Amino acid sequence: MNRFSVIALAVLGSYCVQAQDKKHNGPDKDFVTDKKIQKALETGNFEGIPSPKDHRETEFYEPVPLKVDPYGQNGVPSDAIVLFDGSNLDAWINQDDNSPCPWKLDKKEKTMTIFKPKGQKGDNVVTKQKFGAVQLHIEWRSPAAIKERTGQARGNSGVALDARYEVQILDNNDNETYVNGMVGSIYKQAAPLVNPTVPTGEWNSYDIIYHPPVFKGEKRIKQATMTVLQNGVLIQDHFAIQGACAYVGWPRQDVHGKEPIRLQDHGSDVSFRNIWVRELKE
Ligand code: MG
């Protein structure tokens, strides 16, 4: 075989591989997909459906996922609802009497800090909007100058989904407490898998994926679940929530629908920034 034949064969071989790739990668407009097979793959119920023999039978082109710009709203996903961006406190109200959120807004630093005016009733703030299943992003910072406080009194706050399932916020740097009430715990239910907290006075983030419980009348037929990442590290792995977080006694078995997201005022000057939420399918 001469030199030109070798080159010609190499070019032809490359063309054939490309043609084959194209055949296997592109949609086949003439092939009709079977919705029954699609449903079986999505639900795991394969009963009565013979195993597909052609690769095209298990390849689907609809529905096409929504295109989301991950940084479309000043660094926030384009399909997110912004709950706090540092410009105002409009998304939040006092849980006790629905009055405006009294917390301190720092527009320059783009933060809000827990604050209770003298004589004011109530402690917590909640979103005006109610949510079901969500992906929630929130950043928080423990106050630097409270070293004299210990245990649950140091930098305590919390973010509660459906206003009752609390992921604890606490300054546990050189500060011991019960582990199912420490930073990153689901309060009095689940200790975090690890503790990836940054030093006191620096910013932490929580990314929470929450699915609410399902009720049939008064009966709970599915527990709520929560997955939490702190500073990008997994700390709660699809934990099945036992009930509403209680300080004393068993978790409460509340029957509820969509409720607000709650931030706790536990008497510490914890600050927050960059809070946004994406609504998920139940
Ligand atoms: Mg708390």
Short mmCIF file of N, CA, C and O in Angstrom, two decimals, residues 11 16 29 32 45 55 60 131 143 163 166 169 172 192 196 200 218 225 228 266 271 277 280-281:
data_model
loop_
_atom_site.label_atom_id
_atom_site.label_comp_id
_atom_site.label_asym_id
_atom_site.label_seq_id
_atom_site.Cartn_x
_atom_site.Cartn_y
_atom_site.Cartn_z
N VAL A 11 -8.61 9.04 6.10
CA VAL A 11 -9.65 10.06 5.94
C VAL A 11 -11.03 9.40 5.90
O VAL A 11 -11.97 9.83 6.56
N CYS A 16 -16.27 7.87 8.45
CA CYS A 16 -17.25 6.85 8.88
C CYS A 16 -17.55 6.98 10.37
O CYS A 16 -18.70 6.88 10.80
N LYS A 29 -36.08 12.25 13.55
CA LYS A 29 -37.41 12.87 13.39
C LYS A 29 -38.50 11.83 13.03
O LYS A 29 -39.67 12.05 13.29
N VAL A 32 -41.03 7.59 16.44
CA VAL A 32 -42.08 8.05 17.36
C VAL A 32 -41.79 7.49 18.76
O VAL A 32 -41.71 6.29 18.95
N ASN A 45 -41.67 2.11 37.29
CA ASN A 45 -42.65 1.03 37.16
C ASN A 45 -42.59 0.46 35.73
O ASN A 45 -43.16 1.01 34.80
N HIS A 55 -31.97 1.66 20.88
CA HIS A 55 -31.51 2.73 21.77
C HIS A 55 -32.42 3.95 21.72
O HIS A 55 -32.56 4.70 22.69
N PHE A 60 -35.48 10.64 25.00
CA PHE A 60 -36.63 11.55 24.88
C PHE A 60 -36.18 12.99 24.70
O PHE A 60 -35.15 13.38 25.22
N PHE A 131 -44.48 29.67 50.81
CA PHE A 131 -43.82 28.77 49.87
C PHE A 131 -44.12 27.31 50.19
O PHE A 131 -44.41 26.98 51.34
N PRO A 143 -22.18 37.56 65.01
CA PRO A 143 -21.55 38.80 65.48
C PRO A 143 -20.20 38.49 66.14
O PRO A 143 -20.08 37.50 66.86
N ALA A 163 -42.10 27.95 58.31
CA ALA A 163 -42.15 28.64 59.61
C ALA A 163 -42.06 27.72 60.82
O ALA A 163 -42.44 28.10 61.93
N GLU A 166 -36.66 24.19 61.58
CA GLU A 166 -35.54 25.14 61.70
C GLU A 166 -34.17 24.51 61.47
O GLU A 166 -33.81 23.53 62.12
N ILE A 169 -28.88 28.27 63.30
CA ILE A 169 -27.74 29.17 63.10
C ILE A 169 -27.18 29.44 64.48
O ILE A 169 -27.93 29.85 65.38
N ASN A 172 -20.68 28.24 66.94
CA ASN A 172 -20.11 27.12 67.71
C ASN A 172 -18.59 27.11 67.72
O ASN A 172 -17.97 26.12 68.09
N PRO A 192 -25.71 18.00 62.40
CA PRO A 192 -25.14 18.04 61.04
C PRO A 192 -24.14 16.92 60.83
O PRO A 192 -23.56 16.41 61.80
N PRO A 196 -18.73 22.61 58.87
CA PRO A 196 -17.84 23.38 58.01
C PRO A 196 -17.94 24.91 58.23
O PRO A 196 -17.82 25.68 57.28
N THR A 200 -15.75 33.03 63.39
CA THR A 200 -16.74 34.02 63.85
C THR A 200 -16.49 35.37 63.17
O THR A 200 -15.35 35.81 63.07
N GLU A 218 -56.20 14.91 58.15
CA GLU A 218 -55.38 15.20 59.32
C GLU A 218 -54.15 14.30 59.40
O GLU A 218 -53.32 14.45 60.29
N THR A 225 -38.78 16.66 53.84
CA THR A 225 -37.36 16.32 53.75
C THR A 225 -36.53 17.58 53.56
O THR A 225 -37.00 18.57 52.98
N VAL A 228 -29.21 20.06 53.19
CA VAL A 228 -28.58 21.35 53.46
C VAL A 228 -27.09 21.28 53.16
O VAL A 228 -26.40 20.33 53.55
N HIS A 266 -33.17 35.47 68.28
CA HIS A 266 -32.94 34.80 69.57
C HIS A 266 -32.08 35.71 70.45
O HIS A 266 -31.37 35.27 71.34
N SER A 271 -26.30 38.73 61.28
CA SER A 271 -26.58 39.47 60.04
C SER A 271 -26.86 38.50 58.90
O SER A 271 -26.40 37.35 58.92
N VAL A 277 -34.78 32.44 46.64
CA VAL A 277 -35.46 31.15 46.70
C VAL A 277 -35.95 30.77 45.30
O VAL A 277 -36.29 31.64 44.51
N LEU A 280 -39.91 24.88 43.80
CA LEU A 280 -39.73 23.57 43.18
C LEU A 280 -41.08 22.85 43.09
O LEU A 280 -42.03 23.22 43.78
N LYS A 281 -41.09 21.79 42.29
CA LYS A 281 -42.29 20.94 42.27
C LYS A 281 -42.37 20.23 43.61
O LYS A 281 -41.36 19.82 44.17
#
